[in-house]
PDB file of C-alpha atoms in Angstrom:
ATOM      1  CA  MET A 275       0.113  -0.090  -0.091  1.00  0.00           C
ATOM      2  CA  THR A 276       1.466   3.535  -1.097  1.00  0.00           C
ATOM      3  CA  LYS A 277       1.068   6.326   1.145  1.00  0.00           C
ATOM      4  CA  ASP A 278      -1.034   9.636  -0.742  1.00  0.00           C
ATOM      5  CA  PRO A 279       1.627  12.444  -1.003  1.00  0.00           C
ATOM      6  CA  GLU A 280      -0.784  14.649   0.275  1.00  0.00           C
ATOM      7  CA  PHE A 281      -0.929  13.034   3.566  1.00  0.00           C
ATOM      8  CA  LYS A 282       2.316  13.917   4.447  1.00  0.00           C
ATOM      9  CA  ARG A 283       1.660  17.553   4.122  1.00  0.00           C
ATOM     10  CA  THR A 284       1.280  19.802   7.218  1.00  0.00           C
ATOM     11  CA  ARG A 285      -1.612  22.183   7.096  1.00  0.00           C
ATOM     12  CA  PHE A 286      -0.254  25.041   6.218  1.00  0.00           C
ATOM     13  CA  ALA A 287       1.349  23.277   3.259  1.00  0.00           C
ATOM     14  CA  ARG A 288      -1.513  21.736   2.087  1.00  0.00           C
ATOM     15  CA  GLU A 289      -3.520  25.219   2.565  1.00  0.00           C
ATOM     16  CA  GLY A 290      -0.674  26.923   0.294  1.00  0.00           C
ATOM     17  CA  LEU A 291      -0.603  24.138  -2.298  1.00  0.00           C
ATOM     18  CA  ASP A 292      -4.735  24.384  -2.338  1.00  0.00           C
ATOM     19  CA  PHE A 293      -4.328  27.971  -2.781  1.00  0.00           C
ATOM     20  CA  ALA A 294      -2.022  27.811  -5.464  1.00  0.00           C
ATOM     21  CA  THR A 295      -4.041  25.754  -7.497  1.00  0.00           C
ATOM     22  CA  LEU A 296      -7.022  27.721  -6.840  1.00  0.00           C
ATOM     23  CA  PHE A 297      -4.732  30.942  -8.439  1.00  0.00           C
ATOM     24  CA  GLN A 298      -3.858  28.810 -11.394  1.00  0.00           C
ATOM     25  CA  ALA A 299      -7.338  28.332 -12.304  1.00  0.00           C
ATOM     26  CA  LYS A 300      -8.149  32.209 -11.883  1.00  0.00           C
ATOM     27  CA  PHE A 301      -5.336  33.292 -13.713  1.00  0.00           C
ATOM     28  CA  MET A 302      -4.665  30.791 -16.281  1.00  0.00           C
ATOM     29  CA  ARG A 303      -5.603  32.812 -19.286  1.00  0.00           C
ATOM     30  CA  ASP A 304      -4.099  36.260 -18.154  1.00  0.00           C
ATOM     31  CA  GLU A 305      -0.928  37.686 -19.495  1.00  0.00           C
ATOM     32  CA  VAL A 306       1.273  40.606 -19.136  1.00  0.00           C
ATOM     33  CA  ASN A 307       3.612  41.301 -22.390  1.00  0.00           C
ATOM     34  CA  GLY A 308       4.290  37.740 -22.783  1.00  0.00           C
ATOM     35  CA  HIS A 309       4.681  36.726 -19.020  1.00  0.00           C
ATOM     36  CA  LYS A 310       2.204  34.782 -17.345  1.00  0.00           C
ATOM     37  CA  PRO A 311       1.147  35.375 -13.656  1.00  0.00           C
ATOM     38  CA  VAL A 312       2.208  32.138 -11.265  1.00  0.00           C
ATOM     39  CA  MET A 313       2.219  31.492  -8.014  1.00  0.00           C
ATOM     40  CA  ARG A 314       4.927  29.139  -6.338  1.00  0.00           C
ATOM     41  CA  GLU A 315       3.857  26.144  -4.101  1.00  0.00           C
ATOM     42  CA  PRO A 316       5.238  25.764  -0.881  1.00  0.00           C
ATOM     43  CA  PRO A 317       8.623  24.162  -1.232  1.00  0.00           C
ATOM     44  CA  GLY A 318       8.061  21.166   0.873  1.00  0.00           C
ATOM     45  CA  GLU A 319       5.807  18.898   3.103  1.00  0.00           C
ATOM     46  CA  SER A 320       6.076  21.583   6.062  1.00  0.00           C
ATOM     47  CA  THR A 321       6.389  25.111   6.582  1.00  0.00           C
ATOM     48  CA  GLY A 322       7.632  25.044   9.915  1.00  0.00           C
ATOM     49  CA  GLY A 323       4.406  26.072  11.388  1.00  0.00           C
ATOM     50  CA  GLY A 324       3.774  28.677   9.194  1.00  0.00           C
ATOM     51  CA  LYS A 325       7.393  29.998   9.500  1.00  0.00           C
ATOM     52  CA  GLN A 326       8.521  29.125   5.714  1.00  0.00           C
ATOM     53  CA  ALA A 327       4.687  29.683   4.547  1.00  0.00           C
ATOM     54  CA  VAL A 328       5.658  32.378   1.930  1.00  0.00           C
ATOM     55  CA  GLN A 329       4.929  31.750  -1.441  1.00  0.00           C
ATOM     56  CA  HIS A 330       6.121  33.690  -4.188  1.00  0.00           C
ATOM     57  CA  LEU A 331       4.098  35.067  -7.080  1.00  0.00           C
ATOM     58  CA  VAL A 332       5.749  35.786 -10.507  1.00  0.00           C
ATOM     59  CA  LEU A 333       5.318  36.678 -13.858  1.00  0.00           C
ATOM     60  CA  GLU A 334       6.783  34.139 -16.081  1.00  0.00           C
ATOM     61  CA  PRO A 335       8.149  34.510 -19.584  1.00  0.00           C
ATOM     62  CA  ARG A 336       6.636  32.516 -22.499  1.00  0.00           C
ATOM     63  CA  THR A 337      10.108  32.951 -24.107  1.00  0.00           C
ATOM     64  CA  PRO A 338      12.975  31.002 -22.490  1.00  0.00           C
ATOM     65  CA  GLY A 339      15.675  33.357 -21.425  1.00  0.00           C
ATOM     66  CA  ASP A 340      13.847  36.132 -20.357  1.00  0.00           C
ATOM     67  CA  PRO A 341      13.714  37.224 -16.704  1.00  0.00           C
ATOM     68  CA  VAL A 342      11.305  35.963 -14.210  1.00  0.00           C
ATOM     69  CA  VAL A 343       9.672  39.043 -12.565  1.00  0.00           C
ATOM     70  CA  THR A 344       8.839  38.462  -8.709  1.00  0.00           C
ATOM     71  CA  ILE A 345       5.480  40.916  -8.406  1.00  0.00           C
ATOM     72  CA  GLY A 346       4.492  39.590  -4.698  1.00  0.00           C
ATOM     73  CA  GLN A 347       4.071  36.893  -2.243  1.00  0.00           C
ATOM     74  CA  VAL A 348       1.416  35.165  -0.284  1.00  0.00           C
ATOM     75  CA  ASN A 349       1.532  33.942   3.407  1.00  0.00           C
ATOM     76  CA  VAL A 350      -1.502  31.317   4.143  1.00  0.00           C
ATOM     77  CA  ALA A 351      -0.550  31.130   7.472  1.00  0.00           C
ATOM     78  CA  THR A 352      -0.634  34.765   8.184  1.00  0.00           C
ATOM     79  CA  LYS A 353      -3.459  35.688   5.378  1.00  0.00           C
ATOM     80  CA  MET A 354      -1.279  38.348   4.194  1.00  0.00           C
ATOM     81  CA  ALA A 355      -0.197  39.513   0.890  1.00  0.00           C
ATOM     82  CA  LYS A 356       2.010  41.781  -1.013  1.00  0.00           C
ATOM     83  CA  LEU A 357       1.903  43.322  -4.244  1.00  0.00           C
ATOM     84  CA  ARG A 358       4.142  45.129  -6.216  1.00  0.00           C
ATOM     85  CA  THR A 359       3.332  48.342  -8.460  1.00  0.00           C
ATOM     86  CA  HIS A 360       4.416  48.713 -11.977  1.00  0.00           C
ATOM     87  CA  ASP A 361       6.512  51.828 -10.653  1.00  0.00           C
ATOM     88  CA  CYS A 362       7.973  49.480  -8.139  1.00  0.00           C
ATOM     89  CA  LEU A 363       8.729  46.532 -10.223  1.00  0.00           C
ATOM     90  CA  GLU A 364      10.361  49.133 -13.057  1.00  0.00           C
ATOM     91  CA  ARG A 365      12.577  50.594 -10.352  1.00  0.00           C
ATOM     92  CA  LEU A 366      13.758  47.153  -9.152  1.00  0.00           C
ATOM     93  CA  HIS A 367      14.491  46.317 -12.669  1.00  0.00           C
ATOM     94  CA  ALA A 368      16.740  49.375 -13.410  1.00  0.00           C
ATOM     95  CA  MET A 369      18.387  48.733 -10.461  1.00  0.00           C
ATOM     96  CA  ARG A 370      19.508  44.975 -11.535  1.00  0.00           C
ATOM     97  CA  PHE A 371      19.493  45.221 -15.209  1.00  0.00           C
ATOM     98  CA  ALA A 372      20.697  48.697 -15.854  1.00  0.00           C
ATOM     99  CA  GLY A 373      20.373  49.357 -19.331  1.00  0.00           C
ATOM    100  CA  ARG A 374      18.411  46.607 -20.136  1.00  0.00           C
ATOM    101  CA  PRO A 375      14.728  47.806 -21.305  1.00  0.00           C
ATOM    102  CA  TYR A 376      11.835  46.856 -18.902  1.00  0.00           C
ATOM    103  CA  PRO A 377       9.635  44.369 -20.282  1.00  0.00           C
ATOM    104  CA  LEU A 378       6.367  45.384 -18.793  1.00  0.00           C
ATOM    105  CA  SER A 379       4.404  48.103 -19.636  1.00  0.00           C
ATOM    106  CA  ALA A 380       2.151  49.603 -17.171  1.00  0.00           C
ATOM    107  CA  ARG A 381      -1.098  49.330 -19.625  1.00  0.00           C
ATOM    108  CA  ALA A 382      -0.791  45.693 -19.530  1.00  0.00           C
ATOM    109  CA  TYR A 383      -0.052  45.058 -16.067  1.00  0.00           C
ATOM    110  CA  GLN A 384      -2.583  47.410 -14.223  1.00  0.00           C
ATOM    111  CA  PRO A 385      -5.447  45.282 -14.975  1.00  0.00           C
ATOM    112  CA  VAL A 386      -3.829  42.341 -13.663  1.00  0.00           C
ATOM    113  CA  PHE A 387      -2.497  43.913 -10.592  1.00  0.00           C
ATOM    114  CA  ASP A 388      -6.234  45.202 -10.129  1.00  0.00           C
ATOM    115  CA  ARG A 389      -7.765  41.546 -10.759  1.00  0.00           C
ATOM    116  CA  LEU A 390      -4.918  40.137  -8.483  1.00  0.00           C
ATOM    117  CA  LEU A 391      -5.932  42.735  -5.618  1.00  0.00           C
ATOM    118  CA  GLU A 392      -9.355  41.885  -5.710  1.00  0.00           C
ATOM    119  CA  PHE A 393      -8.746  38.154  -5.429  1.00  0.00           C
ATOM    120  CA  PHE A 394      -6.539  38.377  -2.449  1.00  0.00           C
ATOM    121  CA  ARG A 395      -8.966  40.368  -0.962  1.00  0.00           C
ATOM    122  CA  LYS A 396     -12.147  37.986  -1.527  1.00  0.00           C
ATOM    123  CA  GLN A 397      -9.718  35.410  -0.424  1.00  0.00           C
ATOM    124  CA  GLY A 398      -9.547  37.308   3.196  1.00  0.00           C
ATOM    125  CA  LEU A 399      -5.789  38.364   2.843  1.00  0.00           C
ATOM    126  CA  GLN A 400      -4.602  41.631   3.902  1.00  0.00           C
ATOM    127  CA  VAL A 401      -2.979  43.320   0.994  1.00  0.00           C
ATOM    128  CA  GLU A 402       0.514  45.538   1.322  1.00  0.00           C
ATOM    129  CA  ILE A 403       1.004  47.345  -1.635  1.00  0.00           C
ATOM    130  CA  GLU A 404       4.992  47.836  -2.509  1.00  0.00           C
ATOM    131  CA  SER A 405       5.187  51.473  -4.618  1.00  0.00           C
ATOM    132  CA  ARG A 406       8.919  51.407  -4.133  1.00  0.00           C
ATOM    133  CA  PRO A 407      11.678  48.899  -4.035  1.00  0.00           C
ATOM    134  CA  PRO A 408      12.172  47.385  -0.387  1.00  0.00           C
TER     135      PRO A 408
END
């Protein structure tokens, strides 16, 4: 008899996995200049009682080799989320990749940002908005 791999996951790891699955279903058709919103799954079977429950929210490029853009994070244990504005992302990009053009337009990013904000609030998360680099 084989054990179900979900059986070993702790409560917050299971909740994080479930939340990532819900996120993927909700945002599977969204795109920002060739980048798809993705919520990373919890890294393992346990989050250390919620101490390691942060899941990163990224825009993955459809073109291999293009940079992944981290746009926020979610913590199901604390019911907190962070989202970065376009201005914050553009500044971070300039700091990390001086001279390289920023791949995301504000016009394409803002509707997805607004949907993410609404989604997280409807899921009962308190959302912090980062408008400048941390």
